[in-house]
Short mmCIF file of C-alpha atoms in Angstrom, two decimals:
data_model
loop_
_atom_site.label_atom_id
_atom_site.label_comp_id
_atom_site.label_asym_id
_atom_site.label_seq_id
_atom_site.Cartn_x
_atom_site.Cartn_y
_atom_site.Cartn_z
CA UNK K 1 -5.32 -24.51 -8.22
CA UNK K 2 -8.46 -26.24 -9.36
CA UNK K 3 -11.00 -25.16 -6.73
CA UNK K 4 -11.45 -22.20 -4.41
CA UNK K 5 -12.21 -24.02 -1.16
CA UNK K 6 -9.28 -24.59 1.21
CA UNK K 7 -6.93 -22.44 -0.84
CA UNK K 8 -4.78 -20.09 1.24
CA UNK K 9 -2.68 -17.24 -0.13
CA UNK K 10 0.56 -17.44 1.84
CA UNK K 11 2.32 -14.59 0.03
CA UNK K 12 1.44 -11.71 -2.27
CA UNK K 13 4.71 -9.81 -2.69
CA UNK K 14 5.56 -7.12 -5.30
CA UNK K 15 8.60 -7.95 -7.43
CA UNK K 16 8.72 -5.32 -10.17
CA UNK K 17 6.67 -2.54 -11.78
CA UNK K 18 7.22 -1.52 -15.39
CA UNK K 19 5.65 1.67 -16.79
CA UNK K 20 5.49 3.05 -20.31
CA UNK K 21 3.94 6.38 -21.38
CA UNK K 22 2.58 6.90 -17.90
CA UNK K 23 2.66 10.35 -16.23
CA UNK K 24 6.25 11.67 -16.20
CA UNK K 25 7.49 8.39 -17.70
CA UNK K 26 6.55 9.18 -21.30
CA UNK K 27 9.74 8.60 -23.25
CA UNK K 28 11.23 5.41 -21.82
CA UNK K 29 10.31 2.27 -19.94
CA UNK K 30 10.65 2.95 -16.22
CA UNK K 31 11.21 -0.03 -13.94
CA UNK K 32 10.87 -0.21 -10.17
CA UNK K 33 12.56 -3.24 -8.63
CA UNK K 34 11.00 -4.17 -5.29
CA UNK K 35 13.54 -6.90 -4.49
CA UNK K 36 16.72 -6.83 -2.43
CA UNK K 37 20.24 -7.97 -3.34
CA UNK K 38 19.17 -11.59 -2.82
CA UNK K 39 16.21 -11.26 -5.23
CA UNK K 40 13.77 -11.52 -2.34
CA UNK K 41 10.76 -9.13 -2.16
CA UNK K 42 11.34 -6.13 0.11
CA UNK K 43 8.87 -5.59 2.93
CA UNK K 44 10.01 -1.98 3.43
CA UNK K 45 10.57 0.16 0.33
CA UNK K 46 11.29 3.88 -0.01
CA UNK K 47 10.86 6.06 -3.10
CA UNK K 48 12.53 9.46 -3.06
CA UNK K 49 12.57 12.28 -5.60
CA UNK K 50 11.94 15.95 -6.08
CA UNK K 51 8.30 17.00 -6.46
CA UNK K 52 6.75 16.23 -9.83
CA UNK K 53 8.99 13.26 -10.67
CA UNK K 54 6.23 10.62 -10.44
CA UNK K 55 6.19 9.20 -6.89
CA UNK K 56 2.43 9.63 -6.53
CA UNK K 57 1.93 8.30 -10.06
CA UNK K 58 3.60 5.03 -9.10
CA UNK K 59 1.37 4.55 -6.06
CA UNK K 60 -1.79 5.45 -7.98
CA UNK K 61 -0.90 2.95 -10.71
CA UNK K 62 -0.54 0.22 -8.08
CA UNK K 63 -3.98 1.18 -6.72
CA UNK K 64 -5.56 1.05 -10.19
CA UNK K 65 -4.01 -2.33 -10.99
CA UNK K 66 -4.88 -3.85 -7.62
CA UNK K 67 -8.50 -2.89 -8.31
CA UNK K 68 -8.46 -5.37 -11.21
CA UNK K 69 -8.23 -8.32 -8.81
CA UNK K 70 -11.37 -10.38 -8.68
CA UNK K 71 -12.83 -8.64 -11.76
CA UNK K 72 -13.99 -10.50 -14.87
CA UNK K 73 -15.13 -7.30 -16.62
CA UNK K 74 -13.85 -3.73 -16.41
CA UNK K 75 -15.21 -0.43 -17.71
CA UNK K 76 -12.21 1.71 -16.79
CA UNK K 77 -8.94 1.54 -14.86
CA UNK K 78 -9.50 4.79 -13.00
CA UNK K 79 -6.20 6.23 -14.21
CA UNK K 80 -6.19 8.74 -17.07
CA UNK K 81 -3.15 7.52 -19.01
CA UNK K 82 -4.54 3.98 -19.02
CA UNK K 83 -8.14 4.98 -19.78
CA UNK K 84 -7.59 7.70 -22.39
CA UNK K 85 -3.91 7.71 -23.34
CA UNK K 86 -1.32 5.26 -24.65
CA UNK K 87 -0.11 4.24 -21.22
CA UNK K 88 0.58 0.64 -20.33
CA UNK K 89 1.87 -1.06 -17.22
CA UNK K 90 3.02 -4.43 -15.89
CA UNK K 91 3.14 -5.29 -12.21
CA UNK K 92 4.95 -8.52 -11.34
CA UNK K 93 3.96 -10.18 -8.06
CA UNK K 94 5.17 -13.38 -6.41
CA UNK K 95 2.17 -15.37 -5.21
CA UNK K 96 2.46 -18.39 -2.93
CA UNK K 97 -0.59 -20.61 -2.63
CA UNK K 98 -1.38 -23.51 -0.34
CA UNK K 99 -4.19 -25.74 -1.56
CA UNK K 100 -4.90 -28.56 0.88
CA UNK K 101 -1.20 -28.80 1.70
CA UNK K 102 -0.02 -28.61 -1.90
CA UNK K 103 2.12 -25.50 -2.27
CA UNK K 104 2.73 -23.52 -5.46
CA UNK K 105 4.77 -20.38 -6.18
CA UNK K 106 3.67 -18.34 -9.20
CA UNK K 107 4.94 -15.14 -10.79
CA UNK K 108 1.74 -13.23 -11.53
CA UNK K 109 2.01 -10.32 -13.97
CA UNK K 110 -0.90 -7.90 -13.78
CA UNK K 111 -1.19 -6.04 -17.10
CA UNK K 112 -3.11 -2.90 -18.01
CA UNK K 113 -3.49 -0.34 -20.81
CA UNK K 114 -2.77 -0.17 -24.54
CA UNK K 115 -0.94 -3.47 -24.84
CA UNK K 116 0.01 -5.29 -28.02
CA UNK K 117 -0.68 -8.91 -28.85
CA UNK K 118 2.36 -10.06 -26.86
CA UNK K 119 0.87 -8.21 -23.85
CA UNK K 120 3.94 -8.27 -21.61
CA UNK K 121 6.31 -5.32 -21.28
CA UNK K 122 8.86 -7.60 -19.64
CA UNK K 123 9.09 -11.33 -20.31
CA UNK K 124 10.02 -13.87 -17.65
CA UNK K 125 12.08 -16.86 -18.75
CA UNK K 126 12.82 -20.02 -16.80
CA UNK K 127 16.07 -18.67 -15.37
CA UNK K 128 14.30 -15.45 -14.27
CA UNK K 129 11.57 -17.44 -12.54
CA UNK K 130 14.09 -19.71 -10.85
CA UNK K 131 15.99 -16.68 -9.54
CA UNK K 132 12.94 -15.46 -7.61
CA UNK K 133 11.80 -18.93 -6.59
CA UNK K 134 8.75 -19.18 -8.88
CA UNK K 135 7.84 -22.23 -10.96
CA UNK K 136 5.46 -20.71 -13.50
CA UNK K 137 4.56 -17.36 -15.09
CA UNK K 138 0.90 -16.30 -15.30
CA UNK K 139 -0.49 -13.14 -16.93
CA UNK K 140 -3.82 -11.47 -16.25
CA UNK K 141 -5.45 -8.07 -16.45
CA UNK K 142 -7.14 -5.93 -19.09
CA UNK K 143 -6.08 -4.57 -22.47
CA UNK K 144 -7.71 -1.39 -23.79
CA UNK K 145 -8.35 -1.72 -27.52
CA UNK K 146 -8.26 1.14 -30.06
CA UNK K 147 -12.06 1.16 -29.98
CA UNK K 148 -11.91 1.89 -26.25
CA UNK K 149 -13.35 -1.50 -25.37
CA UNK K 150 -11.72 -3.49 -22.58
CA UNK K 151 -10.49 -7.02 -23.27
CA UNK K 152 -9.54 -9.41 -20.48
CA UNK K 153 -6.04 -10.90 -20.55
CA UNK K 154 -5.42 -14.47 -19.44
CA UNK K 155 -8.96 -15.73 -20.00
CA UNK K 156 -7.58 -18.96 -21.48
CA UNK K 157 -5.60 -19.68 -18.29
CA UNK K 158 -7.39 -21.89 -15.76
CA UNK K 159 -5.06 -20.54 -13.08
CA UNK K 160 -6.07 -16.92 -13.80
CA UNK K 161 -9.75 -17.93 -13.82
CA UNK K 162 -9.40 -19.69 -10.47
CA UNK K 163 -7.39 -16.90 -8.87
CA UNK K 164 -9.89 -14.28 -10.07
CA UNK K 165 -12.73 -16.36 -8.66
CA UNK K 166 -10.84 -16.78 -5.36
CA UNK K 167 -10.45 -13.01 -4.88
CA UNK K 168 -14.00 -12.32 -6.04
CA UNK K 169 -15.32 -14.89 -3.58
CA UNK K 170 -13.66 -13.05 -0.68
CA UNK K 171 -14.93 -9.54 -1.46
CA UNK K 172 -17.16 -8.31 1.34
CA UNK K 173 -16.24 -11.18 3.68
CA UNK K 174 -16.09 -10.29 7.36
CA UNK K 175 -12.67 -9.63 8.92
CA UNK K 176 -11.49 -10.18 12.48
CA UNK K 177 -9.76 -6.83 12.71
CA UNK K 178 -7.36 -5.44 15.33
CA UNK K 179 -5.90 -8.87 15.96
CA UNK K 180 -4.38 -11.57 13.77
CA UNK K 181 -6.65 -11.61 10.74
CA UNK K 182 -7.48 -15.11 9.45
CA UNK K 183 -8.24 -13.82 5.94
CA UNK K 184 -5.39 -14.41 3.52
CA UNK K 185 -6.78 -12.41 0.60
CA UNK K 186 -4.41 -9.62 -0.50
CA UNK K 187 -5.44 -6.04 0.20
CA UNK K 188 -3.89 -2.66 -0.56
CA UNK K 189 -4.24 0.29 1.82
CA UNK K 190 -3.42 3.61 0.17
CA UNK K 191 -2.93 6.82 2.16
CA UNK K 192 -2.69 9.86 -0.10
CA UNK K 193 -0.57 12.88 0.75
CA UNK K 194 -3.78 14.82 1.47
CA UNK K 195 -4.89 12.82 4.50
CA UNK K 196 -6.84 14.73 7.10
CA UNK K 197 -9.76 14.55 9.55
CA UNK K 198 -12.44 17.23 9.20
CA UNK K 199 -15.62 17.86 11.24
CA UNK K 200 -18.47 15.46 10.48
CA UNK K 201 -21.32 17.59 9.10
CA UNK K 202 -23.99 14.89 8.88
CA UNK K 203 -26.71 15.76 11.38
CA UNK K 204 -28.22 12.28 11.30
CA UNK K 205 -25.79 9.92 12.96
CA UNK K 206 -26.53 6.35 13.91
CA UNK K 207 -24.82 3.03 14.57
CA UNK K 208 -24.07 2.29 10.93
CA UNK K 209 -21.91 -0.30 9.23
CA UNK K 210 -18.78 1.62 8.11
CA UNK K 211 -18.23 1.90 4.39
CA UNK K 212 -15.69 -0.66 3.24
CA UNK K 213 -16.34 -2.90 6.23
CA UNK K 214 -15.09 -6.38 5.37
CA UNK K 215 -12.59 -7.49 2.75
CA UNK K 216 -11.84 -5.50 -0.41
CA UNK K 217 -8.72 -5.58 -2.61
CA UNK K 218 -8.24 -1.80 -2.23
CA UNK K 219 -8.98 0.75 0.49
CA UNK K 220 -8.24 4.38 -0.43
CA UNK K 221 -7.87 6.97 2.35
CA UNK K 222 -7.53 10.74 2.13
CA UNK K 223 -9.83 13.17 3.99
CA UNK K 224 -11.95 11.63 6.78
CA UNK K 225 -15.27 13.05 7.96
CA UNK K 226 -17.11 14.26 4.87
CA UNK K 227 -19.73 11.52 5.26
CA UNK K 228 -20.75 9.85 8.53
CA UNK K 229 -20.42 6.20 7.48
CA UNK K 230 -16.93 6.90 6.05
CA UNK K 231 -15.66 8.69 9.16
CA UNK K 232 -13.32 7.52 11.91
CA UNK K 233 -15.97 8.54 14.45
CA UNK K 234 -18.40 6.10 12.85
CA UNK K 235 -15.76 3.36 12.82
CA UNK K 236 -15.10 3.79 16.55
CA UNK K 237 -18.82 3.98 17.41
CA UNK K 238 -19.38 0.79 15.42
CA UNK K 239 -16.56 -1.03 17.22
CA UNK K 240 -17.93 0.09 20.58
CA UNK K 241 -21.39 -1.19 19.63
CA UNK K 242 -19.99 -4.59 18.58
CA UNK K 243 -18.69 -4.96 22.16
CA UNK K 244 -16.32 -7.83 21.31
CA UNK K 245 -13.02 -6.36 22.49
CA UNK K 246 -11.96 -4.76 19.22
CA UNK K 247 -12.83 -1.23 20.40
CA UNK K 248 -10.43 -1.55 23.33
CA UNK K 249 -7.71 -2.81 20.98
CA UNK K 250 -8.27 0.17 18.66
CA UNK K 251 -7.99 2.66 21.53
CA UNK K 252 -4.84 0.95 22.79
CA UNK K 253 -3.19 1.07 19.36
CA UNK K 254 -3.85 4.80 18.95
CA UNK K 255 -2.69 5.72 22.44
CA UNK K 256 0.47 3.63 22.17
CA UNK K 257 1.53 4.54 18.65
CA UNK K 258 0.35 8.16 18.43
CA UNK K 259 0.08 9.71 21.88
CA UNK K 260 2.66 7.79 23.92
CA UNK K 261 4.56 10.19 26.18
CA UNK K 262 2.17 13.13 25.65
CA UNK K 263 -0.72 14.63 27.62
CA UNK K 264 -3.15 13.72 24.83
CA UNK K 265 -5.03 10.42 24.54
CA UNK K 266 -8.09 8.83 22.97
CA UNK K 267 -10.57 8.47 25.84
CA UNK K 268 -13.34 6.66 24.02
CA UNK K 269 -16.67 7.68 22.48
CA UNK K 270 -19.75 9.57 23.67
CA UNK K 271 -23.40 8.88 22.84
CA UNK K 272 -24.70 12.42 22.31
CA UNK K 273 -23.58 13.38 19.80
CA UNK K 274 -22.04 10.03 18.81
CA UNK K 275 -18.35 10.76 18.23
CA UNK K 276 -14.85 10.00 19.44
CA UNK K 277 -13.50 11.85 22.48
CA UNK K 278 -9.91 13.09 22.71
CA UNK K 279 -8.47 14.47 25.95
CA UNK K 280 -5.62 17.01 25.95
CA UNK K 281 -4.53 18.28 29.36
CA UNK K 282 -7.98 17.49 30.84
CA UNK K 283 -9.77 19.26 27.96
CA UNK K 284 -12.14 17.05 25.91
CA UNK K 285 -12.46 17.66 22.17
CA UNK K 286 -13.16 16.01 18.81
CA UNK K 287 -10.74 14.18 16.49
CA UNK K 288 -10.71 17.07 14.03
CA UNK K 289 -9.31 19.39 16.74
CA UNK K 290 -6.02 17.48 16.82
CA UNK K 291 -2.96 18.91 15.09
CA UNK K 292 -2.48 17.99 11.41
CA UNK K 293 0.35 15.61 12.31
CA UNK K 294 -1.69 13.89 15.02
CA UNK K 295 -4.69 13.52 12.71
CA UNK K 296 -2.49 11.94 10.04
CA UNK K 297 -1.14 9.36 12.49
CA UNK K 298 -4.53 8.59 14.10
CA UNK K 299 -6.03 7.98 10.67
CA UNK K 300 -3.17 5.73 9.61
CA UNK K 301 -3.07 3.46 12.61
CA UNK K 302 -6.86 3.15 12.96
CA UNK K 303 -7.26 2.28 9.29
CA UNK K 304 -4.32 -0.12 9.23
CA UNK K 305 -5.77 -1.96 12.23
CA UNK K 306 -9.24 -2.02 10.70
CA UNK K 307 -8.40 -3.27 7.22
CA UNK K 308 -5.24 -5.38 7.30
CA UNK K 309 -5.28 -8.97 6.09
CA UNK K 310 -2.45 -11.48 6.22
CA UNK K 311 -1.25 -10.16 2.86
CA UNK K 312 -1.31 -6.38 3.05
CA UNK K 313 0.34 -3.78 0.83
CA UNK K 314 0.59 -0.49 2.72
CA UNK K 315 1.24 2.56 0.51
CA UNK K 316 1.86 5.96 2.12
CA UNK K 317 2.45 9.00 -0.09
CA UNK K 318 4.68 11.72 1.41
CA UNK K 319 5.15 9.77 4.62
CA UNK K 320 6.67 12.80 6.38
CA UNK K 321 3.94 15.32 5.52
CA UNK K 322 2.65 17.39 8.49
CA UNK K 323 5.18 15.76 10.81
CA UNK K 324 7.82 17.38 12.99
CA UNK K 325 11.30 15.86 12.58
CA UNK K 326 10.97 13.92 15.84
CA UNK K 327 7.62 12.48 14.74
CA UNK K 328 9.05 11.49 11.36
CA UNK K 329 11.62 9.29 13.03
CA UNK K 330 9.01 7.90 15.40
CA UNK K 331 6.64 7.05 12.54
CA UNK K 332 9.40 5.33 10.60
CA UNK K 333 10.31 3.39 13.73
CA UNK K 334 6.67 2.30 14.11
CA UNK K 335 6.45 1.30 10.44
CA UNK K 336 9.63 -0.75 10.78
CA UNK K 337 8.16 -2.39 13.86
CA UNK K 338 4.96 -3.23 11.97
CA UNK K 339 6.95 -4.71 9.07
CA UNK K 340 8.96 -6.85 11.49
CA UNK K 341 5.91 -7.99 13.47
CA UNK K 342 3.97 -9.03 10.36
CA UNK K 343 6.93 -10.32 8.32
CA UNK K 344 6.57 -11.50 5.60
CA UNK K 345 2.86 -10.77 5.15
CA UNK K 346 3.09 -6.95 5.20
CA UNK K 347 4.76 -4.88 2.48
CA UNK K 348 5.22 -1.16 3.15
CA UNK K 349 5.97 1.25 0.30
CA UNK K 350 6.38 4.93 1.18
CA UNK K 351 7.41 8.04 -0.73
CA UNK K 352 9.12 11.26 0.30
CA UNK K 353 10.78 14.26 -1.30
CA UNK K 354 13.06 14.69 1.74
CA UNK K 355 16.34 12.93 1.08
CA UNK K 356 17.14 12.95 4.81
CA UNK K 357 14.38 10.36 5.23
CA UNK K 358 16.81 7.90 3.65
CA UNK K 359 19.00 8.21 6.74
CA UNK K 360 16.10 7.23 8.99
CA UNK K 361 15.37 4.20 6.82
CA UNK K 362 19.04 3.17 7.09
CA UNK K 363 18.90 1.03 3.97
CA UNK K 364 22.44 -0.20 4.52
CA UNK K 365 21.69 -1.45 8.05
CA UNK K 366 20.76 -5.13 8.30
CA UNK K 367 17.76 -5.64 10.61
CA UNK K 368 16.02 -8.88 11.50
CA UNK K 369 12.80 -9.52 9.54
CA UNK K 370 13.39 -6.43 7.40
CA UNK K 371 14.16 -6.57 3.70
CA UNK K 372 14.72 -2.95 2.73
CA UNK K 373 14.92 -1.40 -0.71
CA UNK K 374 14.66 1.97 -2.38
CA UNK K 375 14.42 3.89 -5.62
CA UNK K 376 15.47 7.45 -6.39
CA UNK K 377 13.44 8.80 -9.33
CA UNK K 378 15.57 11.07 -11.50
CA UNK K 379 15.24 12.65 -14.93
CA UNK K 380 17.57 11.44 -17.71
CA UNK K 381 19.57 14.66 -17.29
CA UNK K 382 19.97 14.04 -13.56
CA UNK K 383 21.00 10.43 -14.18
CA UNK K 384 23.53 11.55 -16.81
CA UNK K 385 25.00 14.09 -14.39
CA UNK K 386 25.19 11.48 -11.66
CA UNK K 387 26.90 9.10 -14.10
CA UNK K 388 29.51 11.73 -14.98
CA UNK K 389 30.23 12.36 -11.32
CA UNK K 390 30.69 8.64 -10.68
CA UNK K 391 32.90 8.26 -13.78
CA UNK K 392 35.07 11.21 -12.76
CA UNK K 393 35.42 9.83 -9.26
CA UNK K 394 36.48 6.45 -10.62
CA UNK K 395 38.94 8.10 -12.98
CA UNK K 396 40.55 9.98 -10.11
CA UNK K 397 40.69 6.83 -7.99
CA UNK K 398 42.29 4.85 -10.83
CA UNK K 399 44.83 7.60 -11.48
CA UNK K 400 45.80 7.73 -7.84
CA UNK K 401 46.09 3.95 -7.61
CA UNK K 402 48.34 3.86 -10.71
CA UNK K 403 50.61 6.44 -9.15
#
């Protein structure tokens, strides 16, 4: 990749994440393999564990490392163990590029934290690269020195320089949202477990460009409504003002994926005061008057529609939070449908502490355009106990077969 123009990113797919001295993972290297049995990147991945085992840590690390894309200088990672501790991380991603018809598949390792001179926590040899279909290994990111100063990694690589420039060139570029997005830049949409919609308190409301409008490597969503230009009301008002069909698409998405089969629906927006209008059994009210489960779903599907690119990583922490059992299954069905529709350009990674969610994911069931994977985070003691149970079971089976 020698120049930026006419370069398309055809794939940006997580392969592996390696953590050391990060959060709960202080005493051993912890690896998360995002590939399936055929060494292909999963587009639907589930992490399950008890509370406090590090699910949120994994997602927040991915957010911090994705924020490095397009950056030539960095003051901080935005993650405590990387900024002030001894933490270090490596995120391996398969990147497919198309430059004027010439295609290239690269294993890109994003690196961060207190790294040594060799930088990598996990090396990739020729046989490893061949296994995942990559031809070359590139490393980029930032090393935090003992002095606290940040040092860029990969500055001698022309490929890293060009890729960084490519992402930087796209930041802020306009997107054609709510329908097939022509932008191929990779973006990460992170929904924290504390997602909510609260009343907008700003008295001065106007038709204002929403914060984060356009392309950015990371969009981080939690509580909506604290500030007008960051609210869902503002987003919908803005789409209505554009009057190019995207408002109607947004309303349709919400009503189909959230309110289908119920007496509630998104009616549209009003001018005074400017805000979204929800109707429940002929009663009009604001977005923040919805139930916690409804608010969570409205936020998710509006933001996904507004910020997706052709290479999107969708991270949802505690996917089942606030949701009734029936809604949990419905949401998982909708997420599966999204992954299938946008295969292979959408990767969905979700976490849960409810082991029954694994049944809804049906990891063992083969489904067209779905590559499913999962990871159960356990302590060494839990892993040792599980190993003893498996060993005892095998011993019993062997004894019975010998008899």
